């Protein structure tokens, strides 16, 4: 019979099944399917020899069956696959079904990813100060520093005494757990590889596995918001986090420079493909406040953040100035958050309010406009939240595209091959000629700088 390797304590049938399934690894995440939350509802009986369970990802079914067959007392197995096997094709990274929230995150109400996709724009500064602003509004908050190679959290949040380290332990069922570091003054829960007391010298696959384990094994407890300080880029770690947990929303950080904007646009598109709505844009280092009250735009007055927001239909835009006090707060490990009367504090307070409001809309699933294609009439049908419905000419909408589609002549018979939501304020249209267009709801309903959007009547003519 199976026994605990440490003390000879017999394992229950379910514990034995769990131990067996931990041998099945996700090569993309570098973690086992139990840690990733892909296995649910296990029932096992040694007397009858029956095992039943639910599997979130179809691509693991064959390996799961093979591992279960190795258990000596098994006579029959029933593996219920919740996802379609079609999702395990070449683009598995994007199309893999979203697993349920891992048990460690069951009491976390909202997960906010703060991302820039470009290094050096102040993303960690925004992450930490946003977390403290949310905490100052009465929320229970945690911060996960997802950058293994260059962790920032131990520097940006200091302790009066020696910096503590993460604690790890195993429970009676041989499940591993991580206790986060708790900041005594604020009560914010902190998790970072910087609290492990060692440097990260590892390859990419090991890093993604580490991130998955940190995220799913940490005892987050009850939180209103878990803020993810994402590493730069649009790589494996971003996909890993989107696969092992349900990210509620993303906050995008940029600077006025055009190079930063290009990378940020890729990041927003990535989150859109992962069905994570981007709810706010933060343009950091926007200007330098002069003693006489004037603003000096050191990097030029590009209004890059607002341009991004307009392009992707994001209504919340925050501009942070170049503020020595903000940099000093980060270096000293005492975040400002929204405390005080400075412009930075006021803008962080506005960002916190925006995140709270946008996340509430997501959870309430407020009725958004829906856009569909009427193949009989050859028109797009837009139904608003109040039930009002009208038509849009596909050629006219295509001409309003602010991207490549606006300057690329559309075929006379162009039609939308795919339409999907992009956050709270826009839809993405993939036209039949391959052009992809982002259409903000405001543009569809009210129009844009070219004028009101012409409407097509849907009333049947007699």
PDB file of N, CA and C in Angstrom, residues 365-415:
ATOM      1  N   UNK A 365     -20.584  42.481 -15.260  1.00  0.00           N
ATOM      2  CA  UNK A 365     -20.891  42.118 -16.644  1.00  0.00           C
ATOM      3  C   UNK A 365     -21.925  43.062 -17.236  1.00  0.00           C
ATOM      4  N   UNK A 366     -21.659  44.371 -17.055  1.00  0.00           N
ATOM      5  CA  UNK A 366     -22.565  45.382 -17.582  1.00  0.00           C
ATOM      6  C   UNK A 366     -22.796  45.152 -19.072  1.00  0.00           C
ATOM      7  N   UNK A 367     -24.003  45.398 -19.496  1.00  0.00           N
ATOM      8  CA  UNK A 367     -24.362  45.149 -20.888  1.00  0.00           C
ATOM      9  C   UNK A 367     -23.591  46.075 -21.816  1.00  0.00           C
ATOM     10  N   UNK A 368     -22.750  45.478 -22.629  1.00  0.00           N
ATOM     11  CA  UNK A 368     -21.977  46.247 -23.592  1.00  0.00           C
ATOM     12  C   UNK A 368     -22.632  46.153 -24.968  1.00  0.00           C
ATOM     13  N   UNK A 369     -22.335  47.092 -25.845  1.00  0.00           N
ATOM     14  CA  UNK A 369     -22.851  46.966 -27.215  1.00  0.00           C
ATOM     15  C   UNK A 369     -22.338  45.682 -27.852  1.00  0.00           C
ATOM     16  N   UNK A 370     -23.164  45.065 -28.664  1.00  0.00           N
ATOM     17  CA  UNK A 370     -22.752  43.849 -29.363  1.00  0.00           C
ATOM     18  C   UNK A 370     -22.816  44.096 -30.867  1.00  0.00           C
ATOM     19  N   UNK A 371     -21.797  43.656 -31.565  1.00  0.00           N
ATOM     20  CA  UNK A 371     -21.718  43.851 -33.012  1.00  0.00           C
ATOM     21  C   UNK A 371     -21.753  42.482 -33.687  1.00  0.00           C
ATOM     22  N   UNK A 372     -22.674  42.305 -34.619  1.00  0.00           N
ATOM     23  CA  UNK A 372     -22.812  41.040 -35.337  1.00  0.00           C
ATOM     24  C   UNK A 372     -22.933  41.328 -36.836  1.00  0.00           C
ATOM     25  N   UNK A 373     -22.757  40.300 -37.633  1.00  0.00           N
ATOM     26  CA  UNK A 373     -22.821  40.435 -39.088  1.00  0.00           C
ATOM     27  C   UNK A 373     -24.109  39.816 -39.603  1.00  0.00           C
ATOM     28  N   UNK A 374     -24.887  40.608 -40.343  1.00  0.00           N
ATOM     29  CA  UNK A 374     -26.120  40.148 -40.970  1.00  0.00           C
ATOM     30  C   UNK A 374     -25.776  39.776 -42.412  1.00  0.00           C
ATOM     31  N   UNK A 375     -25.561  38.488 -42.662  1.00  0.00           N
ATOM     32  CA  UNK A 375     -25.115  38.058 -43.990  1.00  0.00           C
ATOM     33  C   UNK A 375     -26.204  38.224 -45.048  1.00  0.00           C
ATOM     34  N   UNK A 376     -27.482  38.240 -44.635  1.00  0.00           N
ATOM     35  CA  UNK A 376     -28.567  38.420 -45.611  1.00  0.00           C
ATOM     36  C   UNK A 376     -28.600  39.852 -46.133  1.00  0.00           C
ATOM     37  N   UNK A 377     -28.454  40.814 -45.209  1.00  0.00           N
ATOM     38  CA  UNK A 377     -28.518  42.228 -45.600  1.00  0.00           C
ATOM     39  C   UNK A 377     -27.153  42.815 -45.932  1.00  0.00           C
ATOM     40  N   UNK A 378     -26.091  42.073 -45.626  1.00  0.00           N
ATOM     41  CA  UNK A 378     -24.735  42.562 -45.853  1.00  0.00           C
ATOM     42  C   UNK A 378     -24.448  43.830 -45.055  1.00  0.00           C
ATOM     43  N   UNK A 379     -24.910  43.867 -43.810  1.00  0.00           N
ATOM     44  CA  UNK A 379     -24.644  45.000 -42.927  1.00  0.00           C
ATOM     45  C   UNK A 379     -24.231  44.476 -41.555  1.00  0.00           C
ATOM     46  N   UNK A 380     -23.537  45.322 -40.811  1.00  0.00           N
ATOM     47  CA  UNK A 380     -23.210  45.034 -39.416  1.00  0.00           C
ATOM     48  C   UNK A 380     -24.357  45.517 -38.545  1.00  0.00           C
ATOM     49  N   UNK A 381     -24.750  44.712 -37.585  1.00  0.00           N
ATOM     50  CA  UNK A 381     -25.842  45.084 -36.677  1.00  0.00           C
ATOM     51  C   UNK A 381     -25.242  45.410 -35.307  1.00  0.00           C
ATOM     52  N   UNK A 382     -25.493  46.624 -34.826  1.00  0.00           N
ATOM     53  CA  UNK A 382     -25.011  47.043 -33.515  1.00  0.00           C
ATOM     54  C   UNK A 382     -26.189  47.164 -32.567  1.00  0.00           C
ATOM     55  N   UNK A 383     -26.175  46.353 -31.516  1.00  0.00           N
ATOM     56  CA  UNK A 383     -27.219  46.427 -30.489  1.00  0.00           C
ATOM     57  C   UNK A 383     -26.621  47.054 -29.242  1.00  0.00           C
ATOM     58  N   UNK A 384     -27.222  48.182 -28.796  1.00  0.00           N
ATOM     59  CA  UNK A 384     -26.744  48.871 -27.604  1.00  0.00           C
ATOM     60  C   UNK A 384     -27.319  48.242 -26.349  1.00  0.00           C
ATOM     61  N   UNK A 385     -26.767  48.658 -25.198  1.00  0.00           N
ATOM     62  CA  UNK A 385     -27.206  48.105 -23.928  1.00  0.00           C
ATOM     63  C   UNK A 385     -28.665  48.347 -23.634  1.00  0.00           C
ATOM     64  N   UNK A 386     -29.230  49.436 -24.185  1.00  0.00           N
ATOM     65  CA  UNK A 386     -30.646  49.748 -23.946  1.00  0.00           C
ATOM     66  C   UNK A 386     -31.584  49.031 -24.904  1.00  0.00           C
ATOM     67  N   UNK A 387     -31.025  48.179 -25.772  1.00  0.00           N
ATOM     68  CA  UNK A 387     -31.852  47.420 -26.703  1.00  0.00           C
ATOM     69  C   UNK A 387     -31.970  48.033 -28.078  1.00  0.00           C
ATOM     70  N   UNK A 388     -31.584  49.305 -28.230  1.00  0.00           N
ATOM     71  CA  UNK A 388     -31.663  49.953 -29.542  1.00  0.00           C
ATOM     72  C   UNK A 388     -30.692  49.268 -30.512  1.00  0.00           C
ATOM     73  N   UNK A 389     -31.130  49.067 -31.744  1.00  0.00           N
ATOM     74  CA  UNK A 389     -30.309  48.374 -32.726  1.00  0.00           C
ATOM     75  C   UNK A 389     -30.339  49.130 -34.050  1.00  0.00           C
ATOM     76  N   UNK A 390     -29.195  49.227 -34.691  1.00  0.00           N
ATOM     77  CA  UNK A 390     -29.114  49.862 -36.003  1.00  0.00           C
ATOM     78  C   UNK A 390     -28.003  49.204 -36.809  1.00  0.00           C
ATOM     79  N   UNK A 391     -27.966  49.503 -38.099  1.00  0.00           N
ATOM     80  CA  UNK A 391     -26.994  48.885 -38.981  1.00  0.00           C
ATOM     81  C   UNK A 391     -25.835  49.801 -39.311  1.00  0.00           C
ATOM     82  N   UNK A 392     -24.692  49.198 -39.694  1.00  0.00           N
ATOM     83  CA  UNK A 392     -23.503  49.931 -40.116  1.00  0.00           C
ATOM     84  C   UNK A 392     -23.005  49.341 -41.430  1.00  0.00           C
ATOM     85  N   UNK A 393     -22.634  50.228 -42.349  1.00  0.00           N
ATOM     86  CA  UNK A 393     -22.101  49.800 -43.633  1.00  0.00           C
ATOM     87  C   UNK A 393     -20.661  49.324 -43.452  1.00  0.00           C
ATOM     88  N   UNK A 394     -20.343  48.094 -43.847  1.00  0.00           N
ATOM     89  CA  UNK A 394     -18.983  47.591 -43.633  1.00  0.00           C
ATOM     90  C   UNK A 394     -17.920  48.427 -44.351  1.00  0.00           C
ATOM     91  N   UNK A 395     -18.233  48.928 -45.553  1.00  0.00           N
ATOM     92  CA  UNK A 395     -17.270  49.749 -46.275  1.00  0.00           C
ATOM     93  C   UNK A 395     -16.981  51.048 -45.527  1.00  0.00           C
ATOM     94  N   UNK A 396     -18.020  51.657 -44.963  1.00  0.00           N
ATOM     95  CA  UNK A 396     -17.842  52.912 -44.225  1.00  0.00           C
ATOM     96  C   UNK A 396     -17.017  52.681 -42.961  1.00  0.00           C
ATOM     97  N   UNK A 397     -17.320  51.615 -42.238  1.00  0.00           N
ATOM     98  CA  UNK A 397     -16.569  51.328 -41.014  1.00  0.00           C
ATOM     99  C   UNK A 397     -15.113  51.035 -41.344  1.00  0.00           C
ATOM    100  N   UNK A 398     -14.873  50.320 -42.417  1.00  0.00           N
ATOM    101  CA  UNK A 398     -13.505  50.006 -42.816  1.00  0.00           C
ATOM    102  C   UNK A 398     -12.722  51.288 -43.128  1.00  0.00           C
ATOM    103  N   UNK A 399     -13.350  52.257 -43.774  1.00  0.00           N
ATOM    104  CA  UNK A 399     -12.695  53.531 -44.088  1.00  0.00           C
ATOM    105  C   UNK A 399     -12.333  54.314 -42.836  1.00  0.00           C
ATOM    106  N   UNK A 400     -13.041  54.049 -41.731  1.00  0.00           N
ATOM    107  CA  UNK A 400     -12.791  54.756 -40.473  1.00  0.00           C
ATOM    108  C   UNK A 400     -11.667  54.109 -39.664  1.00  0.00           C
ATOM    109  N   UNK A 401     -11.102  53.011 -40.167  1.00  0.00           N
ATOM    110  CA  UNK A 401     -10.023  52.327 -39.452  1.00  0.00           C
ATOM    111  C   UNK A 401      -8.830  53.269 -39.311  1.00  0.00           C
ATOM    112  N   UNK A 402      -8.330  53.398 -38.066  1.00  0.00           N
ATOM    113  CA  UNK A 402      -7.184  54.276 -37.816  1.00  0.00           C
ATOM    114  C   UNK A 402      -5.861  53.575 -38.065  1.00  0.00           C
ATOM    115  N   UNK A 403      -5.931  52.288 -38.403  1.00  0.00           N
ATOM    116  CA  UNK A 403      -4.730  51.543 -38.716  1.00  0.00           C
ATOM    117  C   UNK A 403      -4.562  51.362 -40.213  1.00  0.00           C
ATOM    118  N   UNK A 404      -3.950  50.229 -40.579  1.00  0.00           N
ATOM    119  CA  UNK A 404      -3.651  49.978 -41.988  1.00  0.00           C
ATOM    120  C   UNK A 404      -4.908  49.853 -42.835  1.00  0.00           C
ATOM    121  N   UNK A 405      -6.009  49.386 -42.250  1.00  0.00           N
ATOM    122  CA  UNK A 405      -7.229  49.186 -43.014  1.00  0.00           C
ATOM    123  C   UNK A 405      -7.796  50.457 -43.601  1.00  0.00           C
ATOM    124  N   UNK A 406      -7.528  51.591 -42.930  1.00  0.00           N
ATOM    125  CA  UNK A 406      -8.063  52.863 -43.412  1.00  0.00           C
ATOM    126  C   UNK A 406      -7.432  53.329 -44.703  1.00  0.00           C
ATOM    127  N   UNK A 407      -6.232  52.837 -44.998  1.00  0.00           N
ATOM    128  CA  UNK A 407      -5.543  53.246 -46.224  1.00  0.00           C
ATOM    129  C   UNK A 407      -5.422  52.096 -47.216  1.00  0.00           C
ATOM    130  N   UNK A 408      -5.962  50.940 -46.844  1.00  0.00           N
ATOM    131  CA  UNK A 408      -5.938  49.781 -47.729  1.00  0.00           C
ATOM    132  C   UNK A 408      -7.314  49.614 -48.353  1.00  0.00           C
ATOM    133  N   UNK A 409      -7.442  49.796 -49.665  1.00  0.00           N
ATOM    134  CA  UNK A 409      -8.761  49.671 -50.301  1.00  0.00           C
ATOM    135  C   UNK A 409      -9.381  48.312 -50.012  1.00  0.00           C
ATOM    136  N   UNK A 410     -10.634  48.333 -49.595  1.00  0.00           N
ATOM    137  CA  UNK A 410     -11.318  47.082 -49.278  1.00  0.00           C
ATOM    138  C   UNK A 410     -12.024  46.543 -50.508  1.00  0.00           C
ATOM    139  N   UNK A 411     -12.072  45.235 -50.680  1.00  0.00           N
ATOM    140  CA  UNK A 411     -12.826  44.646 -51.796  1.00  0.00           C
ATOM    141  C   UNK A 411     -14.301  45.029 -51.688  1.00  0.00           C
ATOM    142  N   UNK A 412     -15.008  45.105 -52.787  1.00  0.00           N
ATOM    143  CA  UNK A 412     -16.431  45.500 -52.748  1.00  0.00           C
ATOM    144  C   UNK A 412     -17.281  44.596 -51.856  1.00  0.00           C
ATOM    145  N   UNK A 413     -16.890  43.336 -51.777  1.00  0.00           N
ATOM    146  CA  UNK A 413     -17.692  42.376 -51.015  1.00  0.00           C
ATOM    147  C   UNK A 413     -17.067  42.059 -49.656  1.00  0.00           C
ATOM    148  N   UNK A 414     -16.269  42.973 -49.097  1.00  0.00           N
ATOM    149  CA  UNK A 414     -15.601  42.706 -47.823  1.00  0.00           C
ATOM    150  C   UNK A 414     -16.629  42.485 -46.719  1.00  0.00           C
ATOM    151  N   UNK A 415     -16.327  41.554 -45.818  1.00  0.00           N
ATOM    152  CA  UNK A 415     -17.224  41.268 -44.703  1.00  0.00           C
ATOM    153  C   UNK A 415     -16.379  40.853 -43.502  1.00  0.00           C
TER     154      UNK A 415
END
